[in-house]
CSV table of C-alpha atoms in Angstrom, one decimal:
chain,number,residue,atom,x,y,z
A,1,MET,CA,-3.9,-10.8,39.2
A,2,LEU,CA,-4.5,-9.9,35.6
A,3,ASP,CA,-0.9,-8.7,35.3
A,4,ASN,CA,0.4,-11.9,36.7
A,5,THR,CA,-1.6,-14.0,34.3
A,6,VAL,CA,-0.4,-11.9,31.3
A,7,PHE,CA,3.1,-12.1,32.6
A,8,SER,CA,3.0,-15.9,32.9
A,9,VAL,CA,1.4,-16.4,29.5
A,10,LEU,CA,3.8,-14.0,27.7
A,11,SER,CA,6.9,-15.4,29.3
A,12,ALA,CA,5.8,-19.0,28.8
A,13,VAL,CA,5.2,-18.3,25.1
A,14,ALA,CA,8.5,-16.4,24.8
A,15,VAL,CA,10.5,-19.3,26.3
A,16,GLY,CA,8.5,-21.9,24.4
A,17,SER,CA,9.0,-20.3,21.0
A,18,GLY,CA,12.6,-19.6,21.9
A,19,VAL,CA,13.2,-23.3,22.4
A,20,MET,CA,11.3,-24.1,19.2
A,21,VAL,CA,13.9,-21.9,17.3
A,22,PHE,CA,16.3,-24.8,17.8
A,23,ARG,CA,13.8,-27.6,17.3
A,24,PHE,CA,12.4,-26.5,13.9
A,25,ASP,CA,14.1,-27.9,10.8
A,26,SER,CA,13.1,-25.0,8.6
A,27,MET,CA,14.8,-21.6,8.5
A,28,ALA,CA,11.5,-19.9,7.9
A,29,ARG,CA,9.9,-21.5,11.0
A,30,ALA,CA,12.9,-20.8,13.1
A,31,THR,CA,13.0,-17.1,12.1
A,32,TYR,CA,9.3,-16.6,12.9
A,33,ALA,CA,9.5,-18.6,16.1
A,34,LEU,CA,12.3,-16.2,17.2
A,35,LEU,CA,10.1,-13.3,16.1
A,36,LEU,CA,7.2,-14.6,18.2
A,37,SER,CA,9.5,-14.9,21.2
A,38,LEU,CA,10.7,-11.3,20.8
A,39,LEU,CA,7.2,-10.0,20.3
A,40,CYS,CA,6.3,-11.6,23.7
A,41,VAL,CA,9.4,-9.8,25.2
A,42,GLY,CA,8.0,-6.6,23.8
A,43,GLY,CA,4.7,-7.3,25.5
A,44,LEU,CA,6.5,-7.9,28.8
A,45,LEU,CA,8.1,-4.5,28.5
A,46,VAL,CA,4.7,-2.9,27.9
A,47,LEU,CA,3.5,-4.7,31.0
A,48,LEU,CA,6.4,-3.1,32.9
A,49,GLY,CA,5.1,0.3,31.9
A,50,LEU,CA,7.8,0.9,29.3
A,51,ASP,CA,5.2,1.4,26.5
A,52,TYR,CA,7.6,3.0,24.0
A,53,LEU,CA,10.4,0.5,24.4
A,54,GLY,CA,7.9,-2.4,24.2
A,55,VAL,CA,6.2,-1.2,21.0
A,56,VAL,CA,9.5,-0.3,19.4
A,57,ILE,CA,10.7,-3.8,20.1
A,58,VAL,CA,7.7,-5.2,18.3
A,59,LEU,CA,8.3,-2.8,15.4
A,60,MET,CA,12.1,-3.3,15.1
A,61,MET,CA,12.2,-7.0,15.7
A,62,THR,CA,9.5,-7.6,13.0
A,63,VAL,CA,11.5,-5.6,10.5
A,64,GLU,CA,14.7,-7.3,11.6
A,65,MET,CA,13.4,-10.8,11.3
A,66,ALA,CA,11.8,-10.1,7.9
A,67,VAL,CA,15.1,-8.5,6.7
A,68,MET,CA,16.8,-11.7,7.8
A,69,GLY,CA,14.6,-13.5,5.3
A,70,VAL,CA,16.0,-11.3,2.5
A,71,PHE,CA,19.6,-11.9,3.7
A,72,MET,CA,19.0,-15.7,3.9
A,73,VAL,CA,18.2,-15.7,0.2
A,74,MET,CA,21.2,-13.5,-0.7
A,75,TYR,CA,23.9,-15.2,1.2
A,76,MET,CA,23.0,-18.8,2.1
A,77,MET,CA,23.8,-21.9,0.2
A,78,ASN,CA,20.4,-23.1,1.1
A,79,PRO,CA,18.2,-20.1,0.5
A,80,ALA,CA,15.7,-19.6,3.3
A,81,GLY,CA,15.8,-23.2,4.2
A,82,LEU,CA,13.9,-24.5,1.2
A,83,MET,CA,15.3,-27.9,2.3
A,84,PRO,CA,15.0,-29.2,5.8
A,85,MET,CA,18.0,-28.1,7.8
A,86,SER,CA,19.3,-27.8,11.3
A,87,ILE,CA,20.8,-24.7,12.9
A,88,LEU,CA,22.5,-26.7,15.6
A,89,HIS,CA,26.3,-26.9,15.5
A,90,ASN,CA,28.8,-28.2,18.1
A,91,ARG,CA,25.9,-29.5,20.2
A,92,LYS,CA,27.9,-30.6,23.3
A,93,GLY,CA,30.1,-27.4,23.5
A,94,ALA,CA,27.0,-25.2,22.9
A,95,ALA,CA,25.0,-27.0,25.6
A,96,VAL,CA,27.9,-26.6,28.1
A,97,VAL,CA,28.3,-22.9,27.3
A,98,CYS,CA,24.5,-22.3,27.5
A,99,ALA,CA,24.2,-24.1,30.8
A,100,VAL,CA,27.1,-22.2,32.4
A,101,VAL,CA,25.8,-18.8,31.1
A,102,PHE,CA,22.3,-19.6,32.4
A,103,LEU,CA,23.6,-20.6,35.8
A,104,LEU,CA,25.8,-17.5,36.1
A,105,MET,CA,22.9,-15.2,35.2
A,106,ALA,CA,20.4,-17.0,37.4
A,107,LEU,CA,23.0,-16.8,40.3
A,108,GLY,CA,23.5,-13.2,39.6
A,109,ILE,CA,19.7,-12.5,40.0
A,110,VAL,CA,19.5,-14.5,43.2
A,111,LEU,CA,22.7,-13.3,44.8
A,112,ALA,CA,22.9,-9.7,43.8
A,113,PRO,CA,22.1,-7.2,46.6
A,114,TRP,CA,19.2,-5.4,44.9
A,115,PRO,CA,18.8,-1.9,46.1
A,116,ARG,CA,15.5,-0.6,47.4
A,117,ARG,CA,13.6,1.6,45.1
A,118,ALA,CA,14.6,5.3,45.6
A,119,GLY,CA,11.8,7.7,44.9
A,120,THR,CA,8.9,6.8,42.5
A,121,ALA,CA,8.8,5.8,38.9
A,122,ASP,CA,9.1,8.7,36.4
A,123,GLU,CA,5.8,9.9,35.1
A,124,ASP,CA,6.9,9.5,31.5
A,125,PRO,CA,9.5,6.6,31.3
A,126,THR,CA,10.1,7.3,27.6
A,127,LYS,CA,11.2,10.9,28.3
A,128,ALA,CA,13.3,9.7,31.3
A,129,LEU,CA,15.0,7.1,29.1
A,130,GLY,CA,15.6,9.7,26.4
A,131,GLU,CA,17.2,12.1,28.8
A,132,SER,CA,19.4,9.5,30.4
A,133,LEU,CA,20.5,8.3,27.0
A,134,MET,CA,21.0,11.7,25.4
A,135,GLY,CA,22.4,13.4,28.5
A,136,PRO,CA,25.5,11.8,30.0
A,137,GLN,CA,25.6,9.0,27.4
A,138,MET,CA,25.5,11.1,24.3
A,139,LEU,CA,29.1,10.4,23.4
A,140,THR,CA,28.5,6.6,23.7
A,141,MET,CA,25.5,6.9,21.5
A,142,MET,CA,27.3,9.0,18.9
A,143,THR,CA,30.2,6.6,18.8
A,144,LEU,CA,27.9,3.6,18.6
A,145,GLY,CA,25.8,5.2,15.9
A,146,PHE,CA,28.9,6.1,13.9
A,147,ALA,CA,30.4,2.6,14.2
A,148,LEU,CA,27.1,0.9,13.2
A,149,PHE,CA,26.6,3.2,10.3
A,150,SER,CA,30.2,2.7,8.9
A,151,THR,CA,29.6,-1.1,9.3
A,152,ILE,CA,26.5,-0.9,7.2
A,153,VAL,CA,28.2,1.2,4.5
A,154,ALA,CA,31.3,-1.1,4.5
A,155,THR,CA,29.1,-4.2,4.2
A,156,VAL,CA,27.1,-2.8,1.3
A,157,LEU,CA,30.4,-1.7,-0.4
A,158,LEU,CA,31.8,-5.2,0.0
A,159,ALA,CA,28.6,-6.9,-1.2
A,160,THR,CA,27.7,-4.7,-4.1
A,161,HIS,CA,28.2,-6.1,-7.5
A,162,ARG,CA,28.5,-2.8,-9.3
A,163,GLY,CA,29.9,0.3,-7.7
A,164,ARG,CA,29.6,3.9,-8.8
A,165,TYR,CA,32.7,3.6,-11.1
A,166,ASP,CA,30.9,0.9,-13.0
A,167,ARG,CA,27.8,3.0,-13.2
A,168,LEU,CA,29.2,6.5,-13.9
A,169,GLY,CA,32.6,5.8,-15.6
A,170,ASP,CA,36.2,6.0,-14.2
A,171,ASP,CA,36.0,9.7,-13.7
A,172,LEU,CA,32.4,9.6,-12.5
A,173,ARG,CA,31.5,12.0,-15.3
A,174,ALA,CA,29.0,10.0,-17.3
A,175,ARG,CA,25.8,11.9,-17.8
A,176,ARG,CA,23.6,8.8,-17.4
A,177,ALA,CA,24.4,5.8,-15.2
A,178,ASP,CA,25.2,2.7,-17.2
A,179,ASP,CA,22.7,0.4,-15.5
A,180,PRO,CA,21.6,-3.0,-16.8
A,181,VAL,CA,18.0,-1.9,-16.1
A,182,PRO,CA,17.3,1.7,-17.1
A,183,GLY,CA,15.2,3.8,-14.8
A,184,GLY,CA,15.5,5.4,-11.4
A,185,VAL,CA,16.2,9.0,-11.1
A,186,GLY,CA,18.0,8.9,-14.4
A,187,ARG,CA,21.4,10.1,-13.4
B,1,MET,CA,-10.8,16.6,24.3
B,2,ALA,CA,-10.1,12.9,23.6
B,3,GLU,CA,-12.3,10.4,25.2
B,4,ALA,CA,-12.0,6.7,25.8
B,5,ALA,CA,-14.5,4.7,23.7
B,6,PRO,CA,-17.1,2.6,25.5
B,7,LEU,CA,-16.4,-1.1,25.7
B,8,TRP,CA,-18.9,-2.0,23.0
B,9,ALA,CA,-16.7,-0.1,20.5
B,10,VAL,CA,-14.2,-3.0,20.7
B,11,PRO,CA,-16.4,-5.5,18.8
B,12,VAL,CA,-17.8,-2.7,16.6
B,13,LEU,CA,-14.4,-1.7,15.3
B,14,PRO,CA,-13.6,-4.7,13.1
B,15,VAL,CA,-17.2,-4.6,11.7
B,16,ALA,CA,-16.9,-0.9,10.9
B,17,LEU,CA,-13.5,-1.3,9.3
B,18,CYS,CA,-14.9,-4.2,7.2
B,19,LEU,CA,-17.9,-2.0,6.1
B,20,GLY,CA,-15.5,0.8,5.2
B,21,ALA,CA,-13.3,-1.6,3.2
B,22,VAL,CA,-16.3,-3.1,1.4
B,23,ALA,CA,-17.6,0.4,0.6
B,24,ALA,CA,-14.1,1.3,-0.8
B,25,ALA,CA,-14.0,-1.8,-2.9
B,26,ALA,CA,-17.5,-1.1,-4.2
B,27,PHE,CA,-16.5,2.4,-5.2
B,28,ASP,CA,-13.4,1.0,-6.9
B,29,ALA,CA,-15.5,-1.5,-8.8
B,30,VAL,CA,-17.9,1.3,-9.9
B,31,VAL,CA,-15.1,3.5,-11.0
B,32,GLY,CA,-13.5,0.6,-12.9
B,33,GLY,CA,-16.9,-0.1,-14.4
B,34,GLY,CA,-16.3,-3.8,-13.9
B,35,SER,CA,-19.3,-5.9,-12.8
B,36,GLY,CA,-18.0,-8.5,-15.3
B,37,ARG,CA,-21.2,-8.3,-17.4
B,38,PRO,CA,-21.6,-5.7,-20.1
B,39,GLY,CA,-24.7,-3.5,-19.8
B,40,ALA,CA,-25.1,-4.2,-16.0
B,41,GLY,CA,-26.0,-1.2,-13.9
B,42,VAL,CA,-24.1,0.7,-11.2
B,43,LEU,CA,-25.7,-1.5,-8.5
B,44,ALA,CA,-24.3,-4.7,-10.1
B,45,ALA,CA,-20.9,-3.1,-10.2
B,46,ALA,CA,-21.0,-1.9,-6.6
B,47,SER,CA,-22.0,-5.3,-5.3
B,48,ALA,CA,-19.4,-7.1,-7.3
B,49,PRO,CA,-16.8,-7.1,-4.5
B,50,LEU,CA,-19.4,-8.5,-2.1
B,51,ARG,CA,-20.5,-11.2,-4.5
B,52,GLU,CA,-16.8,-12.1,-5.1
B,53,GLY,CA,-16.3,-12.3,-1.3
B,54,LEU,CA,-19.3,-14.7,-0.9
B,55,ARG,CA,-18.0,-16.7,-3.9
B,56,LEU,CA,-14.6,-17.1,-2.2
B,57,LEU,CA,-16.3,-18.1,1.1
B,58,ALA,CA,-18.0,-21.0,-0.7
B,59,GLN,CA,-15.0,-21.9,-2.9
B,60,GLN,CA,-12.9,-25.0,-2.0
B,61,ARG,CA,-9.5,-24.4,-0.5
B,62,ARG,CA,-6.6,-25.3,-2.8
B,63,THR,CA,-3.7,-27.3,-1.3
B,64,THR,CA,-0.2,-27.7,-2.7
B,65,PRO,CA,2.3,-30.5,-2.1
B,66,SER,CA,4.6,-30.1,0.9
B,67,ALA,CA,3.2,-26.8,1.8
B,68,ASP,CA,4.1,-25.1,5.1
B,69,THR,CA,0.4,-24.8,6.0
B,70,ALA,CA,1.0,-23.5,9.5
B,71,LEU,CA,3.2,-20.5,8.4
B,72,GLY,CA,1.0,-19.7,5.4
B,73,ARG,CA,-2.1,-19.6,7.5
B,74,VAL,CA,-0.4,-17.5,10.2
B,75,GLY,CA,0.5,-15.0,7.4
B,76,LEU,CA,-2.9,-14.9,5.9
B,77,GLY,CA,-4.6,-14.4,9.2
B,78,LEU,CA,-2.2,-11.8,10.3
B,79,VAL,CA,-2.9,-9.4,7.5
B,80,PRO,CA,-6.5,-8.5,8.5
B,81,VAL,CA,-5.7,-8.9,12.2
B,82,ALA,CA,-2.9,-6.4,11.9
B,83,ALA,CA,-5.2,-4.0,10.0
B,84,VAL,CA,-7.8,-4.1,12.8
B,85,LEU,CA,-5.2,-3.7,15.5
B,86,ALA,CA,-3.8,-0.7,13.7
B,87,ALA,CA,-7.2,0.8,13.4
B,88,ALA,CA,-7.7,0.6,17.2
B,89,VAL,CA,-5.7,3.9,17.6
B,90,VAL,CA,-7.6,5.8,14.9
B,91,PRO,CA,-10.0,8.3,16.5
B,92,TRP,CA,-13.6,8.4,15.5
B,93,GLY,CA,-14.2,12.1,15.8
B,94,PHE,CA,-12.5,12.5,19.2
B,95,VAL,CA,-13.3,9.0,20.6
B,96,GLN,CA,-10.9,6.1,20.0
B,97,VAL,CA,-10.8,2.5,21.1
B,98,ALA,CA,-7.3,2.8,22.5
B,99,ASP,CA,-5.2,5.9,23.0
B,100,PRO,CA,-1.8,4.7,24.1
B,101,ALA,CA,1.0,7.2,24.7
B,102,VAL,CA,2.8,5.7,21.7
B,103,GLY,CA,-0.1,5.4,19.3
B,104,ILE,CA,1.9,6.4,16.2
B,105,VAL,CA,4.5,3.8,16.9
B,106,TRP,CA,1.8,1.2,17.6
B,107,PHE,CA,0.2,1.9,14.2
B,108,ASN,CA,3.5,1.6,12.4
B,109,ALA,CA,4.4,-1.6,14.3
B,110,MET,CA,1.1,-3.2,13.1
B,111,GLU,CA,1.7,-2.1,9.5
B,112,VAL,CA,5.1,-3.8,9.7
B,113,LEU,CA,3.5,-6.9,11.1
B,114,ALA,CA,1.3,-7.1,8.0
B,115,TRP,CA,4.3,-6.6,5.8
B,116,ALA,CA,6.1,-9.6,7.4
B,117,ALA,CA,2.8,-11.5,7.1
B,118,VAL,CA,2.8,-11.2,3.3
B,119,TRP,CA,6.1,-13.0,3.1
B,120,LEU,CA,4.7,-15.8,5.3
B,121,ALA,CA,1.7,-16.0,3.0
B,122,GLY,CA,4.0,-16.2,0.0
B,123,TRP,CA,6.2,-18.8,1.6
B,124,GLY,CA,3.4,-21.1,2.8
B,125,PRO,CA,2.3,-22.9,-0.4
B,126,ASN,CA,5.8,-24.0,-1.4
B,127,SER,CA,5.3,-22.5,-4.8
B,128,VAL,CA,7.8,-20.5,-6.8
B,129,LEU,CA,5.6,-17.6,-8.0
B,130,SER,CA,4.0,-17.0,-4.6
B,131,LEU,CA,7.4,-17.1,-2.9
B,132,ILE,CA,8.7,-14.5,-5.4
B,133,GLY,CA,5.7,-12.3,-4.6
B,134,GLY,CA,6.4,-12.6,-0.9
B,135,TYR,CA,10.1,-11.7,-1.3
B,136,ARG,CA,9.3,-8.9,-3.6
B,137,PHE,CA,7.1,-7.2,-1.0
B,138,LEU,CA,9.8,-7.8,1.6
B,139,ALA,CA,12.5,-6.1,-0.4
B,140,GLN,CA,10.3,-3.3,-1.7
B,141,GLY,CA,8.8,-2.8,1.8
B,142,LEU,CA,12.2,-1.7,3.0
B,143,ALA,CA,12.2,1.2,0.6
B,144,TYR,CA,8.6,2.1,1.4
B,145,GLU,CA,8.9,1.8,5.2
B,146,LEU,CA,11.7,4.3,5.8
B,147,PRO,CA,10.1,7.4,4.2
B,148,HIS,CA,6.8,6.2,5.7
B,149,MET,CA,8.4,6.1,9.1
B,150,PHE,CA,9.9,9.6,8.7
B,151,ALA,CA,6.5,10.9,7.6
B,152,LEU,CA,4.8,9.5,10.7
B,153,THR,CA,7.7,10.9,12.9
B,154,THR,CA,7.2,14.3,11.4
B,155,ALA,CA,3.6,14.4,12.5
B,156,GLY,CA,4.6,13.3,16.0
B,157,LEU,CA,7.3,15.9,16.0
B,158,GLY,CA,4.9,18.7,15.0
B,159,ALA,CA,2.6,17.7,18.0
B,160,GLU,CA,5.6,16.9,20.3
B,161,SER,CA,3.8,13.7,21.2
B,162,LEU,CA,3.3,10.2,19.9
B,163,ARG,CA,-0.2,10.1,21.3
B,164,VAL,CA,-2.7,10.3,18.5
B,165,SER,CA,-5.2,12.4,20.4
B,166,GLU,CA,-2.5,15.0,21.1
B,167,VAL,CA,-1.5,15.0,17.4
B,168,VAL,CA,-5.2,15.9,16.6
B,169,GLY,CA,-5.2,18.5,19.4
B,170,ALA,CA,-2.0,20.2,18.0
B,171,GLN,CA,-3.9,20.9,14.7
B,172,GLN,CA,-6.2,23.4,16.4
B,173,GLY,CA,-5.4,26.2,14.1
B,174,LEU,CA,-3.6,24.7,11.1
B,175,TRP,CA,-3.8,21.2,9.7
B,176,PHE,CA,-0.5,19.4,9.5
B,177,ALA,CA,-1.2,18.7,5.8
B,178,VAL,CA,-0.8,22.4,5.1
B,179,TRP,CA,2.6,23.0,6.7
B,180,MET,CA,4.0,19.5,6.2
B,181,PRO,CA,3.0,18.8,2.6
B,182,ALA,CA,5.9,16.6,1.8
B,183,ALA,CA,5.2,14.3,4.8
B,184,PHE,CA,1.6,14.1,3.9
B,185,ALA,CA,2.3,13.3,0.3
B,186,VAL,CA,4.8,10.6,1.3
B,187,TYR,CA,2.4,9.2,3.8
B,188,LEU,CA,-0.3,8.8,1.1
B,189,LEU,CA,2.2,7.2,-1.3
B,190,SER,CA,3.4,4.7,1.3
B,191,ALA,CA,-0.1,4.1,2.5
B,192,VAL,CA,-0.8,2.6,-0.9
B,193,ALA,CA,2.6,1.0,-1.0
B,194,MET,CA,2.4,-0.7,2.4
B,195,SER,CA,-1.0,-2.1,1.3
B,196,PHE,CA,0.7,-3.5,-1.8
B,197,TRP,CA,-2.1,-2.2,-4.0
B,198,GLY,CA,-2.7,-0.2,-7.1
B,199,PRO,CA,0.5,1.2,-8.6
B,200,PHE,CA,2.4,-0.7,-6.0
B,201,GLY,CA,0.6,-4.0,-6.6
B,202,TYR,CA,3.9,-5.6,-7.8
B,203,PRO,CA,4.0,-8.4,-5.1
B,204,LEU,CA,0.6,-9.6,-6.5
B,205,GLY,CA,1.6,-8.7,-10.0
B,206,GLY,CA,0.4,-10.4,-13.2
B,207,ASP,CA,4.0,-11.1,-14.2
B,208,VAL,CA,4.3,-13.6,-11.4
B,209,ALA,CA,0.8,-15.0,-12.0
B,210,GLY,CA,-0.6,-13.2,-8.9
B,211,GLY,CA,2.5,-13.5,-6.8
B,212,ALA,CA,1.9,-14.0,-3.1
B,213,VAL,CA,-1.8,-14.9,-3.7
B,214,ALA,CA,-1.1,-17.2,-6.6
B,215,GLU,CA,-1.8,-20.5,-4.9
B,216,TYR,CA,-4.6,-19.4,-2.6
B,217,SER,CA,-8.3,-19.8,-3.2
B,218,GLY,CA,-11.4,-19.7,-1.1
B,219,VAL,CA,-11.2,-18.3,2.4
B,220,ASP,CA,-7.4,-18.0,2.2
B,221,ARG,CA,-7.6,-15.8,-0.8
B,222,LEU,CA,-10.4,-13.7,0.8
B,223,LEU,CA,-8.3,-13.2,3.9
B,224,LEU,CA,-5.3,-11.9,2.0
B,225,LEU,CA,-7.2,-9.8,-0.6
B,226,GLY,CA,-9.8,-8.6,1.9
B,227,GLY,CA,-7.0,-7.9,4.4
B,228,ARG,CA,-5.4,-5.7,1.9
B,229,TRP,CA,-8.5,-3.6,1.6
B,230,LEU,CA,-8.7,-3.4,5.4
B,231,LEU,CA,-5.1,-2.2,5.5
B,232,LEU,CA,-5.7,0.4,2.9
B,233,THR,CA,-8.8,1.7,4.7
B,234,ALA,CA,-7.1,1.8,8.0
B,235,THR,CA,-4.1,3.7,6.7
B,236,ALA,CA,-6.4,6.1,4.8
B,237,ALA,CA,-8.3,6.7,8.0
B,238,PHE,CA,-5.1,7.3,10.0
B,239,SER,CA,-4.1,10.1,7.7
B,240,VAL,CA,-7.1,12.1,9.0
B,241,PRO,CA,-5.9,12.4,12.7
B,242,LEU,CA,-2.3,12.7,11.5
B,243,PHE,CA,-2.5,15.4,8.8
B,244,LEU,CA,-6.1,16.5,8.3
B,245,GLY,CA,-7.1,17.8,11.7
B,246,GLY,CA,-9.0,14.7,12.9
B,247,GLY,CA,-12.7,15.2,13.4
B,248,ARG,CA,-12.5,19.0,13.3
B,249,GLY,CA,-14.9,20.9,11.1
B,250,PRO,CA,-18.0,23.1,11.1
B,251,LEU,CA,-21.6,21.8,11.5
B,252,LEU,CA,-21.1,18.1,11.4
B,253,PRO,CA,-20.2,16.1,14.5
B,254,GLY,CA,-16.6,14.9,14.9
B,255,TRP,CA,-17.2,11.3,13.7
B,256,GLY,CA,-19.0,12.7,10.6
B,257,TRP,CA,-16.0,14.7,9.6
B,258,THR,CA,-13.7,11.8,10.2
B,259,LEU,CA,-15.9,9.7,8.0
B,260,LEU,CA,-16.0,12.3,5.3
B,261,LYS,CA,-12.3,13.0,5.3
B,262,THR,CA,-11.5,9.2,5.3
B,263,ALA,CA,-13.9,8.7,2.4
B,264,ALA,CA,-12.2,11.6,0.5
B,265,VAL,CA,-8.7,10.2,1.0
B,266,LEU,CA,-9.8,6.7,0.0
B,267,ALA,CA,-11.5,8.2,-3.1
B,268,VAL,CA,-8.4,10.0,-4.1
B,269,LEU,CA,-6.3,6.8,-3.7
B,270,ILE,CA,-8.8,4.7,-5.7
B,271,LEU,CA,-9.0,7.3,-8.5
B,272,ALA,CA,-5.2,7.5,-8.6
B,273,ARG,CA,-5.0,3.8,-8.9
B,274,ARG,CA,-7.3,3.9,-11.9
B,275,MET,CA,-5.2,6.6,-13.6
B,276,LEU,CA,-1.7,5.2,-12.9
B,277,PRO,CA,-0.2,2.0,-14.2
B,278,VAL,CA,1.7,-0.4,-11.9
B,279,LEU,CA,5.0,1.3,-11.2
B,280,ARG,CA,8.2,-0.3,-12.3
B,281,ALA,CA,9.8,-1.4,-9.0
B,282,GLU,CA,13.4,-0.7,-9.9
B,283,ARG,CA,12.5,2.9,-10.9
B,284,TYR,CA,10.5,3.6,-7.7
B,285,MET,CA,13.1,1.9,-5.5
B,286,GLU,CA,15.8,4.4,-6.5
B,287,PHE,CA,13.4,7.3,-6.3
B,288,ALA,CA,12.4,6.2,-2.8
B,289,TRP,CA,16.0,5.9,-1.5
B,290,MET,CA,17.5,8.9,-3.4
B,291,VAL,CA,14.6,11.4,-3.3
B,292,LEU,CA,11.9,10.4,-0.8
B,293,VAL,CA,14.2,9.7,2.2
B,294,PRO,CA,16.2,13.0,1.9
B,295,LEU,CA,12.9,14.8,1.2
B,296,THR,CA,11.2,13.5,4.4
B,297,LEU,CA,14.3,14.2,6.4
B,298,VAL,CA,14.4,17.8,5.3
B,299,GLN,CA,10.7,18.0,6.1
B,300,ALA,CA,11.3,16.6,9.6
B,301,LEU,CA,14.2,19.1,10.0
B,302,PHE,CA,11.9,22.0,9.0
B,303,VAL,CA,9.2,20.9,11.5
B,304,ALA,CA,11.8,20.4,14.2
B,305,VAL,CA,13.1,24.0,13.7
B,306,VAL,CA,9.6,25.4,13.8
B,307,VAL,CA,8.8,23.4,17.0
B,308,LEU,CA,12.0,24.6,18.7
B,309,ASN,CA,11.3,28.2,17.9
B,310,ARG,CA,7.7,28.1,19.0
C-alpha cells in the first residue's frame, strides 16, 4: 500500500516535471525541472530495492545538471537563458517521432513475453550488479570507459584557449608556466 | 553493534543539528572576539550569532525586479534541508536515524544537492553579483568534489562497505585517520570547501559584495547562512564515523565520544579559518586537480592493496 502510494507520487512528479522541461521558457527552470524528474527516477529505483543505483542516480544527475549550468554559460549565445527562450525546435517532426517511439515502447511492454522470475532476488543487488558488469562485460566497460575518457580529453583540447605549448614554451622547457594569472603549483 | 534509533530521533535530529551549528557559530564568534561592541564580555560574543539570527527573522525580505523567486527559494530551502538529510546517516555513538546500505553515497549525494542549491540561490534574485557567486561555487565545487569523493571512497574501501555502521565497526583496532591520513586531510579540506566557508568562502566573497547571498535579507539570508553552518557541522560530524572510530573510546558512552570528537573537529576547522586568509581560487583549483586528485587516488590504491592482502 505504502509502496504503491510512493510509486504513484514519484512517477507522477517525474512525468509532470519531465513535461515542464518543455513548457518552461527559462533554461534554468528547464534544467532543474529535468533534475527533479531524474531525482524521482532515482527514488523509484530505491523503491525497487536497488539502493546503490538509486542514490548514485541522485548524486550523478545532480552533478550533471549543475555542470550543464556551467556549460550553458561557456557555450551558449544566450548564457543560461538570461532571456526567456524556448528549447522546442521542429515541433511537428519532434511530436511525430516522440509519439512513434512512445507507442513502440509501450507496445513492447504490453506484447513482450515476460519470463517468470527464476530463483529469488540477490541478497545484495549492488554486488550482483557489480559482478555482472565486471565479469563477462568487463571488455565492454573498458572500451566504453576508454571511449568516454578520450572524448573528454579531446573536447577539452579543442575548447582550451591556451595549451601547454603556450604555457611552457615550444620545447616545453620553461621553468615556470607563462600564465596570465600567476599561482597554482608553480610549474 | 549498530542500532536503529527510536522514532522520536527523527524530529530530534534537525534540532540537535541546529544546536550544534549554533554552538559552533558561537565558538567562532568568541574566537573572533566579535560581538560588535568593544569591551563586551565573552557571553555577548557567544550570543552574537543567536542575536543575528533573531534579527534576520524579524528583518524584511528584500525583493529584486524580475527575480526568479521560485528557483531562488528552492535553492535557499534546499541548503539546510540537504544538511539535515545528510546528517541522518551520521551515528550518535552507535545509534543512527537511518543506516542504509549505501550511507556514504547518500551523504555525498546530499552534499552535492546543497552544492547545486547554492547556484539556484545565486540565480534567483536576477542580480549580477549573486549570479557570479553561484557560478563560482559551481565551478569550484567540481574541483572540490572529486578529491572529496575519493576520500569518502577510501574509507568505504577500508571497511569494504558503504554502510556507515560497518565503517565504524571496521575501525575496531585502528582509526582510519591513522592509516589513511591523506584521505582524512582531504576530507577535512573539502568539508570546509563544500560548505563554502572560511578559506573557501569565495562564492560569498567580499569582492562580489557577498556573492550568492548579496541580495538576500531576512529569513532568506538566515536560511543560506544558517544552512552553511548546518552543512559544516554535519560534515564535521561525519568525519567521526568515517575516520575517527565513531563513538569508540574509554569511560564515556558512545554518544559522548561522538560529541567530543565532532566538537574537536569543528574547533580545528574554526581555528583554521581564523588563521588562514581566503584562498585564491585559481591557485587552489590547480592544486586540487594536480595534487589532491592524484594524492587521493594513490591513497585509495594503498588502502585497496592492504584490503586485498588482509
